[in-house]
Coordinates of C-alpha atoms and ligand atoms in Angstrom, one line a residue:
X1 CA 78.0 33.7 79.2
X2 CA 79.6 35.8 76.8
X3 CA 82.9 35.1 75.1
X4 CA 85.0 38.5 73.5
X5 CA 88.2 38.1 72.1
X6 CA 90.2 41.3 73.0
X7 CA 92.6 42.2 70.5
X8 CA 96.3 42.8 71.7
X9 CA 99.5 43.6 69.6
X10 CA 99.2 43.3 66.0
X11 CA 97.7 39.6 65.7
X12 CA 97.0 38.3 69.4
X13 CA 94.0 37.5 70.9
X14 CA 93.2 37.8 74.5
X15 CA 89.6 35.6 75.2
X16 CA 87.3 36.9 78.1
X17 CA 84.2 35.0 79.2
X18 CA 81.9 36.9 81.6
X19 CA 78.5 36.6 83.0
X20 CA 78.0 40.4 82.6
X21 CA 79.6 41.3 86.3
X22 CA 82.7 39.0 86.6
X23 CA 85.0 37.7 84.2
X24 CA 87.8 35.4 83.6
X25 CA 90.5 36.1 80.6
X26 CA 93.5 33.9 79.1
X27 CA 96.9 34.3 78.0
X28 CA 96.7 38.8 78.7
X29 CA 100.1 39.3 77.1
X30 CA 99.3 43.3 77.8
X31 CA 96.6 44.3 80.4
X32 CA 95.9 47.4 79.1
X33 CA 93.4 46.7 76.0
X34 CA 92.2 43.7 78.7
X35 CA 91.6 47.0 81.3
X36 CA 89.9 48.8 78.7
X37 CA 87.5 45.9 77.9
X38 CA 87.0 45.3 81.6
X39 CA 86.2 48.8 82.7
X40 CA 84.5 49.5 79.6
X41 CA 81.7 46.5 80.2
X42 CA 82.0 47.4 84.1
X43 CA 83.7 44.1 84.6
X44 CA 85.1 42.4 87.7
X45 CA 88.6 39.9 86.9
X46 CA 87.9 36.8 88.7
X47 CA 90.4 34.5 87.3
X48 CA 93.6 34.9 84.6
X49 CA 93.9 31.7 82.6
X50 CA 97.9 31.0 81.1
X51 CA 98.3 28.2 78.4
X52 CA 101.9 28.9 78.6
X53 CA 104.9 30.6 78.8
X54 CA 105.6 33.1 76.0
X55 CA 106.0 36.4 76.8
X56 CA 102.5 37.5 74.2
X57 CA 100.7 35.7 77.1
X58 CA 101.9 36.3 80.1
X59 CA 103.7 39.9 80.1
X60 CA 100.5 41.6 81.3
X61 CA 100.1 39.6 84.8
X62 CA 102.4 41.9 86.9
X63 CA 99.9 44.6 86.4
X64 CA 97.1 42.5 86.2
X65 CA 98.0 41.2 89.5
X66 CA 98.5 44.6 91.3
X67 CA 94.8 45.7 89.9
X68 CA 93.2 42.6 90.4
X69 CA 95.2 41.3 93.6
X70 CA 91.9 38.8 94.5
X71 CA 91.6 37.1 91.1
X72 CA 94.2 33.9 91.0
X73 CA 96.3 33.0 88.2
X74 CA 96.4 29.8 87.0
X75 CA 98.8 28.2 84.8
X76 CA 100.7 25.1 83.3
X77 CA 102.6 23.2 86.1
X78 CA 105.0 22.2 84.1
X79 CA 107.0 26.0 82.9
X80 CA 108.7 28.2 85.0
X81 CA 106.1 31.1 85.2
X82 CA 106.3 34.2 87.5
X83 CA 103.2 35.5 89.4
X84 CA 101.5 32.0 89.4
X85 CA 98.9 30.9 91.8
X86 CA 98.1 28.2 91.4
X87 CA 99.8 25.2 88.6
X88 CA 97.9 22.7 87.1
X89 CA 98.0 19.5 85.0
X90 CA 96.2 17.4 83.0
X91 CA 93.2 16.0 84.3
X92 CA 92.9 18.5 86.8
X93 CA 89.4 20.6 87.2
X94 CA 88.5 24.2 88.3
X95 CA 84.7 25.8 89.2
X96 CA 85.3 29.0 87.5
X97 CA 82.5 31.4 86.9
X98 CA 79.8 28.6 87.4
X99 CA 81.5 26.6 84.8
X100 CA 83.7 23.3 85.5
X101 CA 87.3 23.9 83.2
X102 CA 88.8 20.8 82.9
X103 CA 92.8 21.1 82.3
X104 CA 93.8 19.2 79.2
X105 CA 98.1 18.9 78.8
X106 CA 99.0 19.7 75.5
X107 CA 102.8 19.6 74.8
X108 CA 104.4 20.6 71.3
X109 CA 104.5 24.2 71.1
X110 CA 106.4 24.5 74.5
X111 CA 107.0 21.3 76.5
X112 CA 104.3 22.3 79.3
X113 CA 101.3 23.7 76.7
X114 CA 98.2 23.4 78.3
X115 CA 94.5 23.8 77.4
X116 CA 91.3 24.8 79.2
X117 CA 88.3 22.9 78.1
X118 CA 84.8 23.8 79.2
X119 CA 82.6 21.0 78.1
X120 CA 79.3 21.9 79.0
X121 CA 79.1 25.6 79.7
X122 CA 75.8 26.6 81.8
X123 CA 74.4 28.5 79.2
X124 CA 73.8 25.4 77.2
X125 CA 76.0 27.1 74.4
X126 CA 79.0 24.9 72.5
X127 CA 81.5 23.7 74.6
X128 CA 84.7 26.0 74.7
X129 CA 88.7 25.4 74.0
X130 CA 90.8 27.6 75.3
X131 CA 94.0 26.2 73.1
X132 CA 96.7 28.7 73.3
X133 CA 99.2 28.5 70.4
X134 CA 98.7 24.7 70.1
X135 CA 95.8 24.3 67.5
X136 CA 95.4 27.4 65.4
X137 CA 92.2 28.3 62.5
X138 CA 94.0 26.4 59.7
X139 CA 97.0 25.7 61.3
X140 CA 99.0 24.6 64.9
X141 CA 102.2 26.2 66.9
X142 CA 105.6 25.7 65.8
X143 CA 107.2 23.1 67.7
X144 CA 109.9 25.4 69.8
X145 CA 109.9 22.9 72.7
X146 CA 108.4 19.8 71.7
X147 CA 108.8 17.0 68.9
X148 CA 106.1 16.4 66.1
X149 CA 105.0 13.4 67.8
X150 CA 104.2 15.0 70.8
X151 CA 102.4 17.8 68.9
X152 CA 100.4 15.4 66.6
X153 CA 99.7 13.9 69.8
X154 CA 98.1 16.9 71.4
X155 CA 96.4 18.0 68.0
X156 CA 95.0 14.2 67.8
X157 CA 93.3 15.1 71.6
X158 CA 91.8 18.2 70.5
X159 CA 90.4 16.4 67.3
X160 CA 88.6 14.6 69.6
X161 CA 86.7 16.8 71.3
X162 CA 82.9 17.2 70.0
X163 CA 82.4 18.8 66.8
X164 CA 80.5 22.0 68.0
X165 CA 83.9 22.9 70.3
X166 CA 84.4 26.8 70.0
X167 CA 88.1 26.6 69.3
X168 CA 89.7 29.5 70.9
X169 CA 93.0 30.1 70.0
X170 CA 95.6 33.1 71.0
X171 CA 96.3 34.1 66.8
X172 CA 94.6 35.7 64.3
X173 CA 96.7 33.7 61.6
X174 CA 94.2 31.7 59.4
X175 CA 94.1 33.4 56.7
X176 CA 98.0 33.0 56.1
X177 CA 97.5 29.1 57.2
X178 CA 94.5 28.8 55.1
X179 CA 96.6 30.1 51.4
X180 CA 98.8 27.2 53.1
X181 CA 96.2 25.3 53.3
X182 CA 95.0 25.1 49.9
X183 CA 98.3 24.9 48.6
X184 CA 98.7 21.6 50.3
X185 CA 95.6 20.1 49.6
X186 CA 93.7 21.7 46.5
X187 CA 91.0 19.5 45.8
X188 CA 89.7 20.0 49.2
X189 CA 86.1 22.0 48.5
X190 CA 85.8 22.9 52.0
X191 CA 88.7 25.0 52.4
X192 CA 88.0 27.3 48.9
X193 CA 84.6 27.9 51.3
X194 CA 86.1 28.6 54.3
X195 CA 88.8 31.0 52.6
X196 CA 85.7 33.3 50.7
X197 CA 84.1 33.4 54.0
X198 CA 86.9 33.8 56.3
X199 CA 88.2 36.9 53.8
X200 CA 85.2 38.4 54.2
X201 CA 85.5 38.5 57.9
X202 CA 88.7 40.2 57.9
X203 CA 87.8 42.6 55.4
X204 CA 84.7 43.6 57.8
X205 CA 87.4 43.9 60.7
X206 CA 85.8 40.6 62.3
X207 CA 87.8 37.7 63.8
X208 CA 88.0 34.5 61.9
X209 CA 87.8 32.8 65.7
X210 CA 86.7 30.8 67.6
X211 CA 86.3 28.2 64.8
X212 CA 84.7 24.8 65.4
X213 CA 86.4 21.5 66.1
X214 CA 84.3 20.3 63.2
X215 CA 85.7 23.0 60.6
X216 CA 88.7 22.3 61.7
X217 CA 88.7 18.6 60.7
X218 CA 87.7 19.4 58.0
X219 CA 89.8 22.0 56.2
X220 CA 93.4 21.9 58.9
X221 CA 95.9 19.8 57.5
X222 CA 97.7 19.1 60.3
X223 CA 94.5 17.1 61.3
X224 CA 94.3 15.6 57.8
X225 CA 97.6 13.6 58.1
X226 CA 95.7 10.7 57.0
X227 CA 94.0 12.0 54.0
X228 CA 95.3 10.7 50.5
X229 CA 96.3 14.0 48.6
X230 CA 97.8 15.4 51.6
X231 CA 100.3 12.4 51.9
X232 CA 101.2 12.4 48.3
X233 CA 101.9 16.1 48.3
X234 CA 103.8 15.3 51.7
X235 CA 105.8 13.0 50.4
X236 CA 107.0 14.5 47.5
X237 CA 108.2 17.5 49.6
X238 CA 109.5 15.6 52.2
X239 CA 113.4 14.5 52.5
X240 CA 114.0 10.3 52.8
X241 CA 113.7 8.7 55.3
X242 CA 110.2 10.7 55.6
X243 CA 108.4 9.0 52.5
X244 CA 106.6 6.3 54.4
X245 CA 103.6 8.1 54.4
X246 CA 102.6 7.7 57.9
X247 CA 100.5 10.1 59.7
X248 CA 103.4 11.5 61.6
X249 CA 105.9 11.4 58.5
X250 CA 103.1 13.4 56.8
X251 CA 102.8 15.8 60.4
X252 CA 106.5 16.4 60.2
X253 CA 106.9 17.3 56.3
X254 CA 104.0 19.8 56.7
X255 CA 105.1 21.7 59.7
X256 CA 108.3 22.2 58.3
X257 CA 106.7 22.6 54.9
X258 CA 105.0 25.9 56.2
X259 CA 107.9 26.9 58.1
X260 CA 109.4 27.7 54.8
X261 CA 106.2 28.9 53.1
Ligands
LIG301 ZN1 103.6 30.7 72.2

C-alpha cells in the first residue's frame, strides 16, 4: 500500500492510499490536483473518504462524482453533506481496498468530525489515521462547532491509539503550531528536535506529515494538558475562573492562547 499526500490550495493535504491500480482518497476539497495524481499513477478511485463538512474537503466531490460515478462516498452521519453515499458513525467498519477502516467519531472541530482508522493495514506497515482537522502535527482544529471538552475528548481517543499510528491530518500547519509550541512549553527537548528537523523538511519542499501518535505525545501540547510547565504557563495566561489547573482548564487557555498567537 502506498500513502501520497496530494497537495491542494495553499496548505491542504488531500491523502491517497492505493495498491498501485485502485485507490481511495480523503477530504478532495478540489479534484483536479487529485485527477492529476490519479491519472498520472494510472489510478482507479474506489472510494472518497469525508471527515467533515468544510468546504477545503468536500468541494471537489461533484466532479469527483461525475468521473468516478462507481466509487462511493462516505462521510460523517452526523453533518448535512451533499453527494453522500453512504453516512457513518462511530464504531462502524468498512473493507476498503483489502483493509478494514474502522470509523472513530471525533467531535470538536465541527460537531459531526469523524476519523478513519486503519489499525492493521495488510502491508504489515503502521497503522493509519485519517484525522481531518481534529488532531493536527503540533497542534488540533479550532473549535467552530464543538466545546473544549468535547475536543479534549476526541484528542484524548486519538492519544490512545498505538504509538507507531501514521497521523494523517488535512494541514500542513506544524511548523506555525510548533513556534507555538515551544513558546508554551520551552524546556521541552523534544520539540527544539522536532522543529530543526521538521524545518528541514519544508525547506526541501517535503511534508512534515503523517507524523506518529508517539511524536505527537510527545511534543503537542494540547496532548500535554497534564504536564507541569504547560499548566503553570496556562494558568498564568488564562482568565479566573480557569486557574484550577485541570487538564481541561489547561485545554481551554491554550486553544484560545493560539487563537491569538
Ligand atoms: Zn475544517
Amino acid at each position: 500500500m502506498t500513502l501520497i499526500p496530494v497537495p491542494a490550495f495553499t496548505d491542504n493535504y488531500i491523502w491517497v492510499l492505493h495498491d498501485g491500480r485502485t485507490a481511495l482518497a480523503v477530504d478532495p476539497g478540489d479534484a483536479a490536483p487529485l485527477e492529476q495524481t490519479l491519472d498520472s499513477l494510472g489510478l482507479t478511485l474506489q472510494t472518497i473518504l469525508v471527515t467533515h463538512h468544510h468546504a477545503d474537503h468536500v468541494g471537489g466531490l461533484a466532479r469527483l462524482r461525475q468521473r468516478w460515478p462507481a466509487a462511493p462516498v462516505i462521510g460523517p452521519a452526523g453533518e448535512a453533506i451533499a453527494g453522500l453515499d453512504e453516512r457513518v458513525q462511530d464504531g462502524d467498519r468498512r473493507q476498503l481496498l483489502g483493509q478494514s477502516v474502522q470509523v472513530l467519531d471525533l467531535p470538536g472541530h465541527t460537531a459531526g468530525h469523524v476519523a478513519y482508522f486503519i489499525e492493521a493495514p495488510s502491508d504489515g506497515c503502521a497503522p493509519l489515521l485519517f484525522c481531518g482537522d481534529t488532531l493536527f502535527g503540533a497542534g488540533c482544529g479550532r473549535l467552530f462547532e464543538g466545546t473544549p471538552a468535547q475536543m479534549q475528548a476526541s484528542l484524548a481517543r486519538l492519544a490512545a491509539l498505538p504509538g507507531s499510528t501514521r497521523v494523517c491530518c488535512t494541514h500542513e500547519y506544524t511548523l506555525a503550531n510548533l513556534r507555538f509550541a515551544r513558546h508554551v512549553e520551552p524546556g521541552n527537548e523534544r520539540l527544539a528536535e522536532r522543529e530543526r528537523h521538521d524545518q528541514a523538511l519544508r525547506a526541501a519542499g517535503h511534508p512534515t506529515l503523517p507524523s506518529s501518535i508517539q511524536l505527537e505525545r510527545d511534543t503537542n501540547p494540547f496532548l500535554r494538558c497534564d504536564q507541569a510547565e504547560l499548566q503553570a504557563a496556562a494558568c498564568l495566561r488564562a482568565p479566573h475562573p480557569a486557574r484550577d489547573g485541570t487538564p481541561l482548564a489547561v485545554f481551554t487557555a491554550l486553544r484560545d492562547w493560539k487563537n491569538r498567537f
